[in-house]
mmCIF file of C-alpha atoms and ligand atoms in Angstrom:
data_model
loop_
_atom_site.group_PDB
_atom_site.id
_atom_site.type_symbol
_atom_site.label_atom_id
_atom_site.label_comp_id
_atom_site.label_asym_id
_atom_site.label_seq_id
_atom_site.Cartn_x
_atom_site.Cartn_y
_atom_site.Cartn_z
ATOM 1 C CA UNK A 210 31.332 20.804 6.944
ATOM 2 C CA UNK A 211 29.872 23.531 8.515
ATOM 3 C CA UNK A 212 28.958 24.904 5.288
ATOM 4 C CA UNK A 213 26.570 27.796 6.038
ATOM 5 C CA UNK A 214 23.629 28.871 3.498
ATOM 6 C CA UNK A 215 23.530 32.740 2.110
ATOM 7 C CA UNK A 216 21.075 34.835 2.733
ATOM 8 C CA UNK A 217 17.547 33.484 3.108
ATOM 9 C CA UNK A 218 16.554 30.962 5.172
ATOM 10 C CA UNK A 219 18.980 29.954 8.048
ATOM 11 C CA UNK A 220 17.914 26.253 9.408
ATOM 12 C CA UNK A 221 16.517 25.725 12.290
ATOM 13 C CA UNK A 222 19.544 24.667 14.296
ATOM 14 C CA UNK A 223 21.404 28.231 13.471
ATOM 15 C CA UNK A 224 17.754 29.736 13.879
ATOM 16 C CA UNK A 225 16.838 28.075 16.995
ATOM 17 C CA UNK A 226 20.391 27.010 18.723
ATOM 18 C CA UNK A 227 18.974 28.041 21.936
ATOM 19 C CA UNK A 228 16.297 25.128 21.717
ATOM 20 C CA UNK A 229 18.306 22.750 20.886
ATOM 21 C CA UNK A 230 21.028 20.623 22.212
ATOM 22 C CA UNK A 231 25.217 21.170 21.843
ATOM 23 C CA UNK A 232 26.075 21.376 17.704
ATOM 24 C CA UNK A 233 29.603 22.574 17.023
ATOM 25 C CA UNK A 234 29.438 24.790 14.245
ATOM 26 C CA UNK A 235 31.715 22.969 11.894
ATOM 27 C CA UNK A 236 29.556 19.620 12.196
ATOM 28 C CA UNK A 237 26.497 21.061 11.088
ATOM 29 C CA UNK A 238 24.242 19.327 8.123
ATOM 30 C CA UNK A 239 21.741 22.148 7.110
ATOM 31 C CA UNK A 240 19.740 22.411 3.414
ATOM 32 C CA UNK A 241 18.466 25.516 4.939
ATOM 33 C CA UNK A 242 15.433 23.612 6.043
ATOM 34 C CA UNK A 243 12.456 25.773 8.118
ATOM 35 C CA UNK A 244 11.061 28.731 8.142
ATOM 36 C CA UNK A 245 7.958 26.850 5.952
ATOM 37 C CA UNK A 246 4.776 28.720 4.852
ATOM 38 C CA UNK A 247 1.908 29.118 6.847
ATOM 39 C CA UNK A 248 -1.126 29.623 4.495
ATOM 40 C CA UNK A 249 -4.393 30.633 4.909
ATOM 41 C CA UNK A 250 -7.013 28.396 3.770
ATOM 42 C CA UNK A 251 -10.337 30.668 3.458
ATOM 43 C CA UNK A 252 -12.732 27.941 1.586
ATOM 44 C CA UNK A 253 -11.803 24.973 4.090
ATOM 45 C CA UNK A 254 -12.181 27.813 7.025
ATOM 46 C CA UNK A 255 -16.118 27.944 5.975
ATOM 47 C CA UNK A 256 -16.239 24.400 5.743
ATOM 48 C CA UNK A 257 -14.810 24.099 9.200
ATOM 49 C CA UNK A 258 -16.250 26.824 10.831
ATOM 50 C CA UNK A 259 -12.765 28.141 12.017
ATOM 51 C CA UNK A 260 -9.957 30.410 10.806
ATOM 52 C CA UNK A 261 -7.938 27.422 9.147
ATOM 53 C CA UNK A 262 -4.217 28.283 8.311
ATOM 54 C CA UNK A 263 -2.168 25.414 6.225
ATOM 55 C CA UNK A 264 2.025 24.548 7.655
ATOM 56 C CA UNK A 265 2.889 24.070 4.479
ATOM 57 C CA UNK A 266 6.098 21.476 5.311
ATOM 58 C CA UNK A 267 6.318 19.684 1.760
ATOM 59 C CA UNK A 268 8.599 23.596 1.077
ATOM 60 C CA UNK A 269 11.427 21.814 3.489
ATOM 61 C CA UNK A 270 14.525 20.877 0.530
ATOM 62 C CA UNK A 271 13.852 17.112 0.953
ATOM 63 C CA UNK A 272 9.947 18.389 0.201
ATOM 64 C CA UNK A 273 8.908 17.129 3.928
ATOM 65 C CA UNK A 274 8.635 17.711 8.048
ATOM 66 C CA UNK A 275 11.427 15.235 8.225
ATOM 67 C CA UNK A 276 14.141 17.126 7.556
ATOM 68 C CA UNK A 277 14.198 19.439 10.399
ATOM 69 C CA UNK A 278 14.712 16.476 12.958
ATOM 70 C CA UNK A 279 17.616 15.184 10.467
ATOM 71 C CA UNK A 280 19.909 18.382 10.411
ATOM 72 C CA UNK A 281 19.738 17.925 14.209
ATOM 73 C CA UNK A 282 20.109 14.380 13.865
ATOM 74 C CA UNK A 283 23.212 13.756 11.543
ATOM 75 C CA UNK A 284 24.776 17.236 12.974
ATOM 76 C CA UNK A 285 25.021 14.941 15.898
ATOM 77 C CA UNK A 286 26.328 11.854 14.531
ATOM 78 C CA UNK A 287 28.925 13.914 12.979
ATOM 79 C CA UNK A 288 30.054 15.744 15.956
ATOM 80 C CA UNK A 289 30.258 11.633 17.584
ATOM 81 C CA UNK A 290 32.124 10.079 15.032
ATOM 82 C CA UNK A 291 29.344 7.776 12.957
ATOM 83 C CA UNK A 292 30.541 7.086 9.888
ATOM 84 C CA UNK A 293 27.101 5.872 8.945
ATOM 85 C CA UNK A 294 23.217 6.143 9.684
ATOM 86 C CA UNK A 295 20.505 4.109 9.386
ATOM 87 C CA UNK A 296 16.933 4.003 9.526
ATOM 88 C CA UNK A 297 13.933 2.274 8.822
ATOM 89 C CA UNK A 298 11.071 4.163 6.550
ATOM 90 C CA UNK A 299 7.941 4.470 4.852
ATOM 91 C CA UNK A 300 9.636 6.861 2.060
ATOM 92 C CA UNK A 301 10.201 10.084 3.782
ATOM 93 C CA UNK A 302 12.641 9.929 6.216
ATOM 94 C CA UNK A 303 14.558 7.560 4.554
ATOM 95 C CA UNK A 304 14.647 10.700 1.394
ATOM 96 C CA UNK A 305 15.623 13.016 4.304
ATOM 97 C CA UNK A 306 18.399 11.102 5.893
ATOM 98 C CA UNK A 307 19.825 10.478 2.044
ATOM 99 C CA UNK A 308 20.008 14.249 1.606
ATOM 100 C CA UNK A 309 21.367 15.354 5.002
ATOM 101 C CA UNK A 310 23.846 12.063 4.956
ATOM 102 C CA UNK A 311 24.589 13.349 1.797
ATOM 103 C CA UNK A 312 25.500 16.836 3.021
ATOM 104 C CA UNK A 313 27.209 15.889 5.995
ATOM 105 C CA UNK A 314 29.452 13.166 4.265
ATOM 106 C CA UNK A 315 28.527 10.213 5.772
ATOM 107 C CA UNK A 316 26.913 6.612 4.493
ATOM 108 C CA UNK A 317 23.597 6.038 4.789
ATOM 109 C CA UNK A 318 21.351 2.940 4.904
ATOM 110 C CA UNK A 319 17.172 2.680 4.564
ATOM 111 C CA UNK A 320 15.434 -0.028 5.164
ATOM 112 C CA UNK A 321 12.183 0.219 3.667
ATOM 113 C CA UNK A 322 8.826 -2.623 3.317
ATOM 114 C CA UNK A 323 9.405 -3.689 -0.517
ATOM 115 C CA UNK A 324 7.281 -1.969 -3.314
ATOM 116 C CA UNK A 325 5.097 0.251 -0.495
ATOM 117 C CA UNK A 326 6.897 3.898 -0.271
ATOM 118 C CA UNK A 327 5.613 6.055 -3.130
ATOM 119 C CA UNK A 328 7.615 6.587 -6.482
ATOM 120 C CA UNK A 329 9.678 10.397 -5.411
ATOM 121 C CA UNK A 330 10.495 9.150 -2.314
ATOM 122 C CA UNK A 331 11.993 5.949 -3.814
ATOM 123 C CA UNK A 332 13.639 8.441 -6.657
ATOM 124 C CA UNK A 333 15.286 10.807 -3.746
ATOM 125 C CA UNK A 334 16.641 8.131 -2.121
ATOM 126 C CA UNK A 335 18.677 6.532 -5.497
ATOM 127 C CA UNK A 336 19.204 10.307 -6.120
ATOM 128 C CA UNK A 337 21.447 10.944 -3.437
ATOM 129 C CA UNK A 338 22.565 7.649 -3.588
ATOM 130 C CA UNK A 339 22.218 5.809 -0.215
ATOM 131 C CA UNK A 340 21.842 2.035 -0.058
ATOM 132 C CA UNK A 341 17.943 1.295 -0.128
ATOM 133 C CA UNK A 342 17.777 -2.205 1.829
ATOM 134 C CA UNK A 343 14.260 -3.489 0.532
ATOM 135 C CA UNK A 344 12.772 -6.002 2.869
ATOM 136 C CA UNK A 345 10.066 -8.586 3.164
ATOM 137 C CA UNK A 346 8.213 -6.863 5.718
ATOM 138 C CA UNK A 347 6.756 -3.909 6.837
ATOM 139 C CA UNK A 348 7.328 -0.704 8.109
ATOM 140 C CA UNK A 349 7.241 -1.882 11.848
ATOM 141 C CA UNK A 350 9.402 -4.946 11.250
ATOM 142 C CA UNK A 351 12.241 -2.312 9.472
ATOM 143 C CA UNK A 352 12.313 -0.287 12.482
ATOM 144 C CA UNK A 353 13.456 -3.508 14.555
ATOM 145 C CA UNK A 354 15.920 -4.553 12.633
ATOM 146 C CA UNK A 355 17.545 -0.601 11.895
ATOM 147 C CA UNK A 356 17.431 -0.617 15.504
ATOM 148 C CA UNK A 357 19.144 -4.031 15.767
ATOM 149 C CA UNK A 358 21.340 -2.543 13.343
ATOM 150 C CA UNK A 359 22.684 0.286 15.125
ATOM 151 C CA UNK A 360 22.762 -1.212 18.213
ATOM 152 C CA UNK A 361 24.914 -4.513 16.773
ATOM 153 C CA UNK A 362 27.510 -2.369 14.521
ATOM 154 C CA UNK A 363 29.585 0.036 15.988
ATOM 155 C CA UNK A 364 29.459 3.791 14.687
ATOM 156 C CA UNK A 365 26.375 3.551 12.875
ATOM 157 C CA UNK A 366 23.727 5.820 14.456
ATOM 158 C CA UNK A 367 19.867 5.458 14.048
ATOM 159 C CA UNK A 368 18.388 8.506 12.634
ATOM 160 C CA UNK A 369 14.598 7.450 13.109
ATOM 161 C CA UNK A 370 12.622 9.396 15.654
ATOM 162 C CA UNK A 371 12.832 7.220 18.640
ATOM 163 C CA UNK A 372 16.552 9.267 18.467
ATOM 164 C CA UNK A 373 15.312 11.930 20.349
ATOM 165 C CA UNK A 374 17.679 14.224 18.489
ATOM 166 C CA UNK A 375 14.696 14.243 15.595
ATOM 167 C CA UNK A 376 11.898 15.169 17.827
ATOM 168 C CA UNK A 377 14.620 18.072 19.106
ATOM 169 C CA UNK A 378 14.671 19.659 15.188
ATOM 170 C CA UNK A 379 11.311 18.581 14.787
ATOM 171 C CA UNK A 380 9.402 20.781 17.611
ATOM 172 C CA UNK A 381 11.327 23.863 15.775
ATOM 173 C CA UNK A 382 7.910 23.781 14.029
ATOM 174 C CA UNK A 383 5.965 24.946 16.611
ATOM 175 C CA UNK A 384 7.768 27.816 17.257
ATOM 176 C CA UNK A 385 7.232 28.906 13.858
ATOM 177 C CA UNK A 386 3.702 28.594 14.274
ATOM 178 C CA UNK A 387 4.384 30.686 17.325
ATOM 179 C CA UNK A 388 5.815 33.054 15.669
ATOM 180 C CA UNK A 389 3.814 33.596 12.298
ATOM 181 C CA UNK A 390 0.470 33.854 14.440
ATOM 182 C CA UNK A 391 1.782 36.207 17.486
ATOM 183 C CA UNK A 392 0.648 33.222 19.573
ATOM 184 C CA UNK A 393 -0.160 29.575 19.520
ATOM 185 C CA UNK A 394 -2.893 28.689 17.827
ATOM 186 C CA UNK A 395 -6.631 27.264 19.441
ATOM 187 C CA UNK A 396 -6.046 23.609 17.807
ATOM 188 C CA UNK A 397 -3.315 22.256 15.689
ATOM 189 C CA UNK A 398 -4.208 18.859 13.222
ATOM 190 C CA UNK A 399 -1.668 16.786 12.102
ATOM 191 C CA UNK A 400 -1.550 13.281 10.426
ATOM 192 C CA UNK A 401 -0.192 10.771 13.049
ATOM 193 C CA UNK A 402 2.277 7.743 12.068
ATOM 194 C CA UNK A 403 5.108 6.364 14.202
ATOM 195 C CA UNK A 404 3.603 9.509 16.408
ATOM 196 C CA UNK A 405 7.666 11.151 16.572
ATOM 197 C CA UNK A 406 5.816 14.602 14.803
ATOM 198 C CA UNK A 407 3.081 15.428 17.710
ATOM 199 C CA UNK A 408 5.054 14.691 20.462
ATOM 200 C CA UNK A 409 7.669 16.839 18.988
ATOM 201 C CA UNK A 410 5.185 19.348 18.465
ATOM 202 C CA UNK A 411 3.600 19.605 21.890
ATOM 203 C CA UNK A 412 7.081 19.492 23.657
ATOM 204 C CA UNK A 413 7.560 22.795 21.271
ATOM 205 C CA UNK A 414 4.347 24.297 22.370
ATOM 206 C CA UNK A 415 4.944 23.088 26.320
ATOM 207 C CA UNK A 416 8.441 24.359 25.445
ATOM 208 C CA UNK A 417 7.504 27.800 24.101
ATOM 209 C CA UNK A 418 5.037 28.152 26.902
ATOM 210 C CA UNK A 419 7.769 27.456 29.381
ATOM 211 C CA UNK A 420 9.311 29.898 28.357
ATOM 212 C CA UNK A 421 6.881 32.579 29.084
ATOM 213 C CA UNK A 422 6.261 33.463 25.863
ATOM 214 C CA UNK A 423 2.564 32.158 25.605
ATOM 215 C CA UNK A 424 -0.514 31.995 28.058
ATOM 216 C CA UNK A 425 -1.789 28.734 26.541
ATOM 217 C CA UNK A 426 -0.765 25.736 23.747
ATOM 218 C CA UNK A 427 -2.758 24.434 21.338
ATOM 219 C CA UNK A 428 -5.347 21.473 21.846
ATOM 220 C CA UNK A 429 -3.216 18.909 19.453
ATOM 221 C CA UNK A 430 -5.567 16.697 17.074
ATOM 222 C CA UNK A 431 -3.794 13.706 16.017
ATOM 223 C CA UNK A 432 -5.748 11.616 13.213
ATOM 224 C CA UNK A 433 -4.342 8.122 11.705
ATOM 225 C CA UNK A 434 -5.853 6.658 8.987
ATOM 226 C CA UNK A 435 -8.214 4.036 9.742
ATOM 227 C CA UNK A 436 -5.937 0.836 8.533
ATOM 228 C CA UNK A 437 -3.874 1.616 10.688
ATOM 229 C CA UNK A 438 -5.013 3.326 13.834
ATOM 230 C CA UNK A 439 -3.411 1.350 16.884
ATOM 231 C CA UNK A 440 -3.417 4.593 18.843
ATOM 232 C CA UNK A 441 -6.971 4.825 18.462
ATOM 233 C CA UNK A 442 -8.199 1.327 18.630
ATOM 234 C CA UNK A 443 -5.518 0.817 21.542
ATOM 235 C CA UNK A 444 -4.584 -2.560 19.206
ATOM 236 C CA UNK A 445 -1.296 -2.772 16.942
ATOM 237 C CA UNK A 446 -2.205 -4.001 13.757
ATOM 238 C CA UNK A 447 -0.350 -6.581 12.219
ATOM 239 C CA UNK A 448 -0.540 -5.264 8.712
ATOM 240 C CA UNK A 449 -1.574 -2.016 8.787
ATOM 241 C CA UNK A 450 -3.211 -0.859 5.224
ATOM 242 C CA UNK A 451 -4.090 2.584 3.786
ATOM 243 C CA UNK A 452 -3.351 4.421 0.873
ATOM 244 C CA UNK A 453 -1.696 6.780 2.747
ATOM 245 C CA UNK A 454 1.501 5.132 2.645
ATOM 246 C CA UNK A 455 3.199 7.332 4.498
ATOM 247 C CA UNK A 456 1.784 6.239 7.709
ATOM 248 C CA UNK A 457 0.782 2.491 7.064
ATOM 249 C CA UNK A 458 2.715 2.133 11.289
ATOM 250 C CA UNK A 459 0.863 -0.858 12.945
ATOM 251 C CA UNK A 460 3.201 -0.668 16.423
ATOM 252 C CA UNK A 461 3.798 3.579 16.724
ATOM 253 C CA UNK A 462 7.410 4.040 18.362
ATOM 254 C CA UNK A 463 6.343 7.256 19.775
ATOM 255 C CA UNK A 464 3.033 5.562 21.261
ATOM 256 C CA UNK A 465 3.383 7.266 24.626
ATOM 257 C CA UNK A 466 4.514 10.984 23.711
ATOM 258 C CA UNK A 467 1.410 11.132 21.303
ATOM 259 C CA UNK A 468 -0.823 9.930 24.264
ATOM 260 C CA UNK A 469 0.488 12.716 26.093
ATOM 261 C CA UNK A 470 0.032 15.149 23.639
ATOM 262 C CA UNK A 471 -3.602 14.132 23.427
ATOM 263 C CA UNK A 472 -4.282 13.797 27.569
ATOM 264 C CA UNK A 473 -2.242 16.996 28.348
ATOM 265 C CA UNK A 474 -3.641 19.020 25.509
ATOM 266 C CA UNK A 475 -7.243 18.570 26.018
ATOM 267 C CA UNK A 476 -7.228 16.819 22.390
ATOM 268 C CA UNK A 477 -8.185 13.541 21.113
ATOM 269 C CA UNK A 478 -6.513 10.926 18.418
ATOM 270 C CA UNK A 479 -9.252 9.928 16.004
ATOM 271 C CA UNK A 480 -9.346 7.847 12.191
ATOM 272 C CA UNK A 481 -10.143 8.819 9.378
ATOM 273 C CA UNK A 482 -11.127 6.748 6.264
ATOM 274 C CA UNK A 483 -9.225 6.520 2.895
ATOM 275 C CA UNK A 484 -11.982 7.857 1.138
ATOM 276 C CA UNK A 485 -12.218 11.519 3.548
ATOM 277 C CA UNK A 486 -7.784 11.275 3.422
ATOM 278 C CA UNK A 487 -8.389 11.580 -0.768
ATOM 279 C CA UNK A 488 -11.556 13.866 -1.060
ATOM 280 C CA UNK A 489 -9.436 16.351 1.752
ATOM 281 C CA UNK A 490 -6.082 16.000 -0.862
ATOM 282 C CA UNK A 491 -8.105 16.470 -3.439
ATOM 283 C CA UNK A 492 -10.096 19.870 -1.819
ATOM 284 C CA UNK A 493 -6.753 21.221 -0.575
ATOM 285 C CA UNK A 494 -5.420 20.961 -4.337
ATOM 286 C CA UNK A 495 -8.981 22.389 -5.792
ATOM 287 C CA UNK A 496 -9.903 24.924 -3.649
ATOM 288 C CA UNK A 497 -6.877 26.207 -1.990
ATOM 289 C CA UNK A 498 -3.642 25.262 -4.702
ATOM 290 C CA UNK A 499 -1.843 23.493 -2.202
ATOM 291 C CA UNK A 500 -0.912 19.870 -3.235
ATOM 292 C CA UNK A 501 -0.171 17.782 -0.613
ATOM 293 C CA UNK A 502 1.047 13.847 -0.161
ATOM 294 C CA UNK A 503 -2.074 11.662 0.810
ATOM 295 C CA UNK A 504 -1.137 11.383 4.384
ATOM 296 C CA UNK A 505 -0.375 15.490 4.876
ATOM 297 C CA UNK A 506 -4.125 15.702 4.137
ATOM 298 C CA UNK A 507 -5.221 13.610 7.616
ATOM 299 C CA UNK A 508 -5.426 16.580 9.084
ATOM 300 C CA UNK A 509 -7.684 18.266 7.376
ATOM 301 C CA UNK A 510 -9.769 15.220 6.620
ATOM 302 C CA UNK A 511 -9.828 14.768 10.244
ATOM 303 C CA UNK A 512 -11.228 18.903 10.768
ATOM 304 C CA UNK A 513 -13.966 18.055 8.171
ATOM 305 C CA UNK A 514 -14.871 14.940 9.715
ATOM 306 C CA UNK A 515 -14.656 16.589 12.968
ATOM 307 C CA UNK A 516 -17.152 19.866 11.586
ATOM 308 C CA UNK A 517 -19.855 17.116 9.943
ATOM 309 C CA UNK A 518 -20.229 15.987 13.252
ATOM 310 C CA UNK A 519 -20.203 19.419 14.824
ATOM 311 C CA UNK A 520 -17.350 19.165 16.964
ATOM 312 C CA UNK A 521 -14.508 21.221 15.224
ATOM 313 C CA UNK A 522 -12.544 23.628 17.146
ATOM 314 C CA UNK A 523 -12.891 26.949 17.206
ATOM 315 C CA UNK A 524 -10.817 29.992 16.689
ATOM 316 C CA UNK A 525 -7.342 29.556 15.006
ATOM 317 C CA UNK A 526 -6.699 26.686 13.601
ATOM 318 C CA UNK A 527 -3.234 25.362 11.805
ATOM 319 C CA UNK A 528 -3.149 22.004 9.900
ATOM 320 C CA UNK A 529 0.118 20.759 9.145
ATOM 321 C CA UNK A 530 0.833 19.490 6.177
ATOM 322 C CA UNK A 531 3.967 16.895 5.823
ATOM 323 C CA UNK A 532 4.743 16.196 2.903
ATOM 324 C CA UNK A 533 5.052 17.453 -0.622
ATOM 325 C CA UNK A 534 2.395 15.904 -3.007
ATOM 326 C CA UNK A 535 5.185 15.397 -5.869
ATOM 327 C CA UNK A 536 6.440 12.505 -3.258
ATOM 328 C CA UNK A 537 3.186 10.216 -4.727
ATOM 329 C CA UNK A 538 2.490 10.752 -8.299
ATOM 330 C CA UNK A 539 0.515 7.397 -8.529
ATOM 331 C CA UNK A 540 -1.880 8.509 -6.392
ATOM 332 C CA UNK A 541 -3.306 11.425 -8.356
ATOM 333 C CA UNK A 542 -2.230 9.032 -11.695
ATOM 334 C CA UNK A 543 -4.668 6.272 -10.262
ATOM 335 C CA UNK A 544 -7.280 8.257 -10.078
ATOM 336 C CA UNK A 545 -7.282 10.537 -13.417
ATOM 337 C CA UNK A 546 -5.422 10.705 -16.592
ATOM 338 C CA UNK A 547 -3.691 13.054 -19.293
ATOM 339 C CA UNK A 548 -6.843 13.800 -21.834
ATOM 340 C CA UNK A 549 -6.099 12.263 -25.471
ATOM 341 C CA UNK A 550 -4.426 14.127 -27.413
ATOM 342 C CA UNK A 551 -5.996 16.760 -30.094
ATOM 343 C CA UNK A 552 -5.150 18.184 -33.698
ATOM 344 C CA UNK A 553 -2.431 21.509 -33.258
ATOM 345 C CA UNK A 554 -5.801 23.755 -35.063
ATOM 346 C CA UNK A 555 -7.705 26.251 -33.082
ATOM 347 C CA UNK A 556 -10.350 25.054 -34.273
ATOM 348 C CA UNK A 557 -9.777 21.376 -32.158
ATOM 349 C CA UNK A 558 -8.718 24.236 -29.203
ATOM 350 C CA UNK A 559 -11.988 25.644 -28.764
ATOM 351 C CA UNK A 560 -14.103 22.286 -29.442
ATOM 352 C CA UNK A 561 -11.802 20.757 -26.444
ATOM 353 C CA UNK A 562 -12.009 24.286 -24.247
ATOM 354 C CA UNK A 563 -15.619 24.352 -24.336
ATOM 355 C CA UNK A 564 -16.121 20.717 -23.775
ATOM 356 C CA UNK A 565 -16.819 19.803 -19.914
ATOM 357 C CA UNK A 566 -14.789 17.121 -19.351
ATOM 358 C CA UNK A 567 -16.359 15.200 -16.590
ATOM 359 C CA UNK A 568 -13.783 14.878 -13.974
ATOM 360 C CA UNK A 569 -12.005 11.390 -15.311
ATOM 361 C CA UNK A 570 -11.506 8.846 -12.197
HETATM 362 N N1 F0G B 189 3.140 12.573 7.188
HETATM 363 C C1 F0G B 189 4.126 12.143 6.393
HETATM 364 C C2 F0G B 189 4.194 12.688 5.013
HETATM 365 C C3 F0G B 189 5.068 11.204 6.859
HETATM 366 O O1 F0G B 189 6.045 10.803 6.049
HETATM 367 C C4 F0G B 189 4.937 10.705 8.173
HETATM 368 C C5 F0G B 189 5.881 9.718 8.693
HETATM 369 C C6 F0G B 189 3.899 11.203 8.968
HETATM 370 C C7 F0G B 189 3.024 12.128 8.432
HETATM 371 C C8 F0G B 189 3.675 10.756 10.360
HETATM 372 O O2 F0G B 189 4.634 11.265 11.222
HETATM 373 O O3 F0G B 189 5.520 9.116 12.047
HETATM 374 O O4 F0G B 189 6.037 11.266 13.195
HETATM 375 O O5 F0G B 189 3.746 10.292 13.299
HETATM 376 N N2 F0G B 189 6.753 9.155 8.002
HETATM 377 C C9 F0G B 189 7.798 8.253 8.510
HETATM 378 C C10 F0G B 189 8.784 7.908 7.417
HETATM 379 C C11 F0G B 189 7.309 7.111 9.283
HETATM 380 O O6 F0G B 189 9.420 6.856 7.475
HETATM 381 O O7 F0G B 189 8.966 8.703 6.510
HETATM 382 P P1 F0G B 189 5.012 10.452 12.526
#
C-alpha cells in the first residue's frame, strides 16, 4: 500500500494533494494515472473554425477519464476500512474500479446491463478479476441496486460518481488543461452520460478560478447522444439506445451538477445523432491519428454540428476525449473488415497497393 510510481508521471492525488480531500500516504491506490496529452487537432480546427486541442484521456492505465476519480475513490475506502467496492457500469468504470481495487487490495463487484458494455471493457474487468454481476436491466436500474448494495451491506463502499470522492479526482483534469494552455480554455466539449465528468470539470475550472489563478472558465458544452438525451429533452428515457454504449444513461445521477455547469458557464447541453458520433470517430482516427471510443467522439461531433450551424465557439477550444478506442473493437469491426488475403509475390503486392480499395462498410 502506498506503493509510489518512479519517475514519470505522479497521479493526480500526489500531484494535486492540495485539491483534494485527506489521503494518508500509505492508503493510496495510484497506476500513475494523469498528466494525459493534450493534442492539437489542426484539420478539425478548420472545420470548426477554432483552435481545437484534443484531452486525450483513453492514455489514463485503465485507457479512460475514470480512473482519476477511482485512485481518489478506493484511496478512501481504504483509509475507512471497506473491504469491498461496488458499482454499477456501462464498461468503463467498472474496468477502472477492477484495476484500482486491484491495486489497493480490496474486492470488487460490477454490476453491468447484460451483453451492452463493449468487448475490452468486459476483457479488463475478467482481467483483473473482479466479480462482473450481469443483470437483466440497464445501466440506470444497476446504479439502484449498487446503491442498494452499499447501503444494505456493511463495509462495501460505492465507487460510482454520485461518491463525490470521483468527481474530487476527476476535476484534476481541468487543471491540467489549465496548465498545458497557460489558461483555461474559451469552450471545453465533452460527451455527457451519468453527467459525474462535467460537473467535475466545472467545479475544477470554478475551483482553479477561485483560486486566483484564472480571470475566466471555460463555457462547458455537454452533448449526449440522441437515444439517450434526458438532459436535453428534460425526459428520462426508459431505455435509452445509442451505439455509444458508453453513455446509453436514461435517469443521469449527476442531473443537477451538469445543469449547473451549463447555466453557470454560459454553455448549453445539446444531442447529437449516431450517425455525426461515428463520422466524428471516424475523422478523429483519419485526419488527426487519434482513435477514440464512440462516445469520446460526442464532443467533437457536437463542435461540428455546432460549426454547420454556425454557432461554434471561438478561440481555444479543448475536446475531451474519454475513452480509449481499443475499449470497442466491434464498432470499427461492424463497419469494415480485414481485406482477403493475397499470394506472398510482389507481384500480388503491387496489384493490391495500387488497387483503390473503396472504403469497405
Ligand atoms: N465517455 C466515456 C468513455 C464513458 O465511459 C462515460 C461514462 C462518459 C463519457 C460519460 O461520463 O457519465 O460522467 O457523464 N461512463 C460510465 C461508466 C457511466 O459506467 O463507465 P459521465
Amino acid at each position: 500500500m502506498g506503493v509510489r510510481t518512479v519517475g514519470g508521471r505522479r497521479g493526480v492525488i500526489r500531484k494535486y494533494r492540495d485539491w483534494l480531500p485527506e489521503i494518508p500516504e500509505e492508503a493510496i491506490a495510484s497506476l500513475g494515472e494523469g498528466d494525459t496529452p493534450l493534442i492539437e487537432a489542426p484539420r478539425l480546427s478548420e472545420k470548426i473554425g477554432a483552435s481545437l486541442y484534443l484531452k486525450f484521456e483513453g492514455m489514463n492505465p485503465t485507457a479512460s477519464f475514470k480512473d482519476r476519480g477511482m485512485t481518489v475513490a478506493l484511496s478512501r475506502a481504504v483509509a475507512a476500512g471497506s473491504r469491498a467496492c461496488v458499482c454499477a457500469s456501462t464498461g468503463n468504470t467498472a474496468a477502472a474500479a477492477s484495476a484500482y481495487s486491484a491495486r489497493a487490495g480490496i474486492s470488487c463487484f460490477v454490476v453491468v446491463p447484460a451483453g451492452k458494455i463493449a468487448l475490452g471493457k468486459a476483457v479488463q474487468v475478467l482481467a483483473h478479476g473482479a466479480k462482473i454481476i450481469q443483470i437483466e436491466g440497464n445501466f440506470d436500474a444497476a446504479l439502484r441496486l449498487s446503491k442498494t448494495a452499499a447501503e444494505e451491506l456493511g463495509n462495501v463502499s460505492l465507487v460510482n460518481s454520485v461518491n463525490p470522492d470521483r468527481i474530487e479526482g476527476q476535476k484534476t483534469a481541468s487543471f491540467e488543461v489549465c496548465e498545458s494552455l497557460g489558461c483555461p480554455p474559451d469552450a471545453l466539449a465533452l460527451p455527457v452520460g451519468n453527467a459525474g465528468n462535467i460537473t467535475a470539470y466545472w467545479k475544477g475550472f470554478k475551483e482553479w478560478r477561485e483560486a486566483g489563478l484564472a480571470q475566466a472558465a471555460p463555457r462547458m458544452l455537454g452533448f449526449q447522444a440522441e437515444g439517450a438525451s434526458p438532459l436535453v429533452t428534460g425526459q428520462d428515457f426508459e431505455s435509452p439506445e445509442t451505439v455509444a454504449s458508453a453513455i446509453r444513461i436514461g435517469a443521469p445521477a449527476s442531473r443537477e451538477g451538469a445543469l449547473a455547469a451549463m447555466h453557470e458557464s454560459g454553455g448549453l447541453i445539446e444531442s447529437v445523432t449516431d450517425a455525426e458520433i461515428l463520422a466524428a470517430q471516424e475523422a478523429l482516427a483519419h485526419e488527426e491519428g487519434v482513435f477514440c471510443e464512440p462516445a469520446s467522439a460526442a464532443g467533437v461531433a457536437g463542435l461540428l454540428k455546432l460549426a454547420r450551424e454556425g454557432r461554434a465557439p471561438e478561440g481555444v477550444v479543448v475536446s475531451v476525449l474519454t475513452g480509449h478506442g481499443l475499449k470497442d473493437p466491434d464498432v470499427i469491426l461492424s463497419r469494415t473488415r480485414l481485406p482477403d488475403p493475397i499470394p506472398a509475390t510482389f507481384e500480388a503486392l503491387v496489384e493490391s497497393m495500387r488497387r483503390v480499395e473503396p472504403a469497405a462498410r
